[in-house]
Coordinates of N, CA and C in Angstrom, one line a residue:
X1277 N 8.7 1.9 -16.4 CA 7.9 2.2 -15.1 C 9.2 1.9 -14.0
X1278 N 9.4 3.0 -13.2 CA 10.5 2.8 -11.9 C 10.2 3.6 -10.9
X1279 N 10.3 2.8 -9.8 CA 9.8 3.7 -8.5 C 10.8 4.9 -8.3
X1280 N 10.4 5.8 -7.7 CA 10.9 6.9 -7.0 C 12.1 6.4 -6.4
X1281 N 13.4 7.4 -6.4 CA 14.7 6.9 -6.0 C 14.1 7.1 -4.4
X1282 N 14.8 6.2 -3.6 CA 14.5 6.0 -2.3 C 13.4 5.4 -1.8
X1283 N 12.5 4.9 -2.5 CA 11.2 4.4 -2.1 C 11.3 3.2 -1.0
X1284 N 12.2 2.3 -1.7 CA 12.6 1.0 -0.8 C 13.1 1.3 0.2
X1285 N 14.2 2.2 0.4 CA 14.9 2.9 1.6 C 13.8 3.4 2.8
X1286 N 12.9 4.2 2.1 CA 11.9 4.7 2.8 C 11.2 3.8 3.6
X1287 N 10.6 2.7 2.8 CA 9.7 1.6 3.5 C 10.3 0.5 4.5
X1288 N 11.6 0.6 3.8 CA 12.5 -0.2 5.0 C 12.8 0.5 6.3
X1289 N 12.9 1.7 6.3 CA 12.8 2.4 7.4 C 11.9 2.7 8.4
X1290 N 10.5 2.6 7.6 CA 9.3 2.5 8.4 C 9.2 1.4 8.9
X1291 N 9.5 0.1 8.5 CA 9.4 -0.9 8.9 C 10.4 -1.3 10.0
X1292 N 11.4 -0.7 9.8 CA 12.7 -0.8 11.1 C 12.2 -0.3 12.3
X1293 N 11.2 0.7 12.2 CA 10.6 1.5 13.4 C 9.4 0.4 14.0
X1294 N 9.5 -0.3 13.4 CA 8.2 -1.1 14.1 C 6.7 -0.8 13.5
X1295 N 6.8 -0.4 12.3 CA 5.6 0.0 11.9 C 5.2 -0.9 10.6
X1296 N 3.9 -1.3 10.4 CA 3.4 -2.1 9.2 C 3.4 -1.3 7.9
X1297 N 4.0 -1.9 6.9 CA 3.9 -1.2 5.4 C 2.6 -1.9 5.0
X1298 N 1.8 -1.2 4.5 CA 0.5 -1.7 3.7 C 0.1 -1.0 2.5
X1299 N 0.0 -1.6 1.6 CA -0.4 -1.1 0.1 C -1.7 -1.2 -0.4
X1300 N -2.4 -0.1 -0.6 CA -3.7 -0.1 -1.1 C -3.8 0.5 -2.3
X1301 N -4.0 0.0 -3.2 CA -4.2 0.5 -4.7 C -5.8 0.3 -5.5
X1302 N -6.2 1.1 -6.2 CA -7.4 0.8 -6.9 C -7.2 0.0 -7.8
X1303 N -6.0 -0.2 -8.2 CA -5.5 -0.9 -9.7 C -6.0 -2.4 -9.7
X1304 N -6.3 -2.8 -10.9 CA -7.0 -4.2 -10.8 C -5.8 -4.9 -10.3
X1305 N -6.0 -6.4 -10.1 CA -4.8 -7.1 -9.2 C -3.7 -7.7 -10.3
X1306 N -4.1 -7.6 -11.5 CA -2.8 -8.0 -12.6 C -2.1 -6.5 -12.4
X1307 N -2.4 -5.6 -12.6 CA -1.6 -3.9 -12.4 C -1.2 -4.0 -11.3
X1308 N -1.4 -4.3 -10.0 CA -1.2 -4.3 -9.0 C 0.0 -5.0 -8.6
X1309 N -0.1 -6.2 -9.1 CA 1.1 -7.3 -9.2 C 2.0 -6.7 -9.8
X1310 N 2.1 -5.8 -11.0 CA 3.1 -5.3 -11.7 C 3.6 -4.2 -10.9
X1311 N 2.9 -3.6 -10.1 CA 3.3 -2.4 -9.5 C 4.3 -2.9 -8.0
X1312 N 3.8 -3.8 -7.7 CA 4.5 -4.5 -6.4 C 6.1 -5.0 -6.9
X1313 N 5.9 -5.7 -8.1 CA 7.4 -6.3 -8.9 C 7.9 -5.0 -9.1
X1314 N 7.8 -3.8 -9.6 CA 8.6 -2.7 -9.7 C 8.8 -2.2 -8.3
X1315 N 8.1 -2.2 -7.6 CA 8.5 -1.4 -6.1 C 9.7 -2.4 -5.6
X1316 N 9.4 -3.7 -5.8 CA 10.4 -4.9 -5.1 C 10.5 -4.9 -3.5
X1317 N 9.3 -4.7 -3.0 CA 9.1 -4.4 -1.7 C 8.5 -5.6 -0.9
X1318 N 7.9 -6.7 -1.7 CA 7.0 -7.6 -1.0 C 7.7 -8.2 0.4
X1319 N 9.0 -8.1 0.5 CA 9.6 -8.5 1.7 C 9.3 -7.6 2.9
X1320 N 8.8 -6.3 2.6 CA 8.6 -5.3 3.2 C 7.0 -5.4 3.8
X1321 N 6.2 -5.3 2.7 CA 4.8 -5.3 2.9 C 4.3 -6.4 3.7
X1322 N 3.5 -5.6 4.7 CA 2.8 -6.7 5.3 C 1.1 -7.0 4.8
X1323 N 0.8 -6.3 4.2 CA -0.7 -6.1 3.6 C -0.7 -5.3 2.1
X1324 N -1.6 -6.1 1.0 CA -1.8 -5.3 0.2 C -3.1 -5.6 -0.2
X1325 N -3.8 -4.5 -1.1 CA -5.3 -5.0 -1.5 C -5.3 -4.0 -3.0
X1326 N -6.2 -4.8 -3.8 CA -6.6 -4.2 -4.9 C -8.0 -3.7 -5.5
X1327 N -8.4 -3.3 -6.6 CA -9.5 -3.1 -6.9 C -10.8 -4.3 -6.6
X1328 N -9.9 -5.3 -6.9 CA -10.8 -6.7 -6.7 C -11.2 -6.8 -5.1
X1329 N -10.9 -6.3 -4.3 CA -11.2 -6.5 -3.0 C -12.4 -5.6 -2.4
X1330 N -12.9 -4.5 -3.3 CA -14.1 -3.8 -2.9 C -15.0 -3.7 -4.3
X1331 N -16.3 -3.4 -3.8 CA -17.2 -3.1 -5.1 C -16.9 -2.0 -5.6
X1332 N -16.5 -0.8 -5.1 CA -16.3 0.2 -5.8 C -14.8 0.9 -5.2
X1333 N -13.8 1.0 -5.9 CA -12.4 1.6 -5.6 C -12.5 3.1 -5.1
X1334 N -13.1 3.9 -6.0 CA -13.2 5.0 -6.1 C -14.5 5.8 -6.3
X1335 N -14.6 6.9 -5.5 CA -13.8 7.8 -4.7 C -13.9 7.2 -3.1
X1336 N -14.8 6.4 -2.9 CA -15.0 5.9 -1.6 C -13.7 5.4 -0.8
X1337 N -13.6 5.3 0.6 CA -12.3 4.8 1.1 C -12.2 3.5 1.6
X1338 N -13.1 2.4 1.0 CA -13.0 1.2 1.6 C -11.9 0.3 1.1
X1339 N -11.2 0.6 -0.1 CA -9.8 0.1 -0.4 C -8.8 0.3 0.7
X1340 N -8.9 1.4 1.3 CA -7.9 1.7 2.0 C -8.3 1.1 3.7
X1341 N -9.6 1.2 4.0 CA -9.9 0.3 5.2 C -9.8 -1.2 5.2
X1342 N -9.9 -1.6 4.0 CA -9.5 -3.1 4.1 C -8.0 -3.6 4.1
X1343 N -7.3 -2.6 3.5 CA -5.8 -2.9 3.7 C -5.4 -2.7 5.2
X1344 N -6.0 -1.5 5.7 CA -5.8 -1.4 7.4 C -6.4 -2.3 8.4
X1345 N -7.6 -3.0 8.0 CA -8.3 -4.0 8.8 C -7.7 -4.8 9.8
X1346 N -6.5 -5.5 9.1 CA -5.8 -6.6 10.1 C -5.2 -5.8 11.3
X1347 N -4.7 -4.5 11.1 CA -4.0 -3.8 12.0 C -4.8 -2.8 12.9
X1348 N -6.3 -2.6 12.8 CA -6.9 -1.5 13.3 C -7.4 -2.2 14.6
X1349 N -7.3 -3.3 15.1 CA -7.9 -3.9 16.4 C -6.5 -3.6 17.3
X1350 N -5.1 -3.1 17.0 CA -4.0 -3.0 17.8 C -4.0 -1.7 18.2
X1351 N -4.9 -0.5 18.0 CA -4.8 0.5 18.7 C -3.5 1.6 18.2
X1352 N -3.0 1.3 17.0 CA -1.6 1.9 16.5 C -2.1 2.9 15.5
X1353 N -1.3 4.0 15.4 CA -1.4 5.0 14.6 C -0.8 4.4 13.1
X1354 N -1.2 5.2 12.2 CA -0.7 4.8 11.1 C -0.2 6.3 10.0
X1355 N 0.2 6.2 8.9 CA 0.7 7.1 8.2 C 0.0 6.6 6.9
X1356 N -0.8 7.6 6.1 CA -1.2 7.2 4.7 C -0.5 8.2 3.7
X1357 N 0.0 7.6 3.0 CA 0.7 8.4 1.7 C -0.2 7.9 0.5
X1358 N -0.8 9.1 -0.2 CA -1.6 8.7 -1.4 C -1.0 9.6 -2.5
X1359 N -1.2 9.1 -3.6 CA -1.0 10.1 -4.8 C -2.1 9.6 -6.0
X1360 N -2.1 10.7 -6.8 CA -2.8 10.7 -7.8 C -2.5 11.3 -9.2
X1361 N -1.7 10.6 -10.0 CA -1.0 11.2 -11.2 C -1.8 12.0 -11.9
X1362 N -3.1 11.4 -12.2 CA -4.1 12.0 -13.1 C -4.4 13.3 -12.5
X1363 N -4.3 13.7 -11.1 CA -4.6 14.8 -10.7 C -6.2 14.5 -9.7
X1364 N -6.3 15.4 -8.6 CA -7.4 15.2 -7.9 C -8.3 16.2 -8.1

């Protein structure tokens, strides 16, 4: 398992521009931890969530809502990047 080339650099650039980097995944916490280790961006990430944080991770959006909650009171915009390797 390897991150796409440039992933760390992209997230670091986002942070450098004063934006918060938030990771939200429907993976269980043990898999989420592995994914964060592979990405190697814990020093950049402000918040992260896993399937443990919601009753139902898919197809409802609460996992994203929970990840963004600490930042929603600040009136800032955000960028959501989502993927689904299994297809949508």
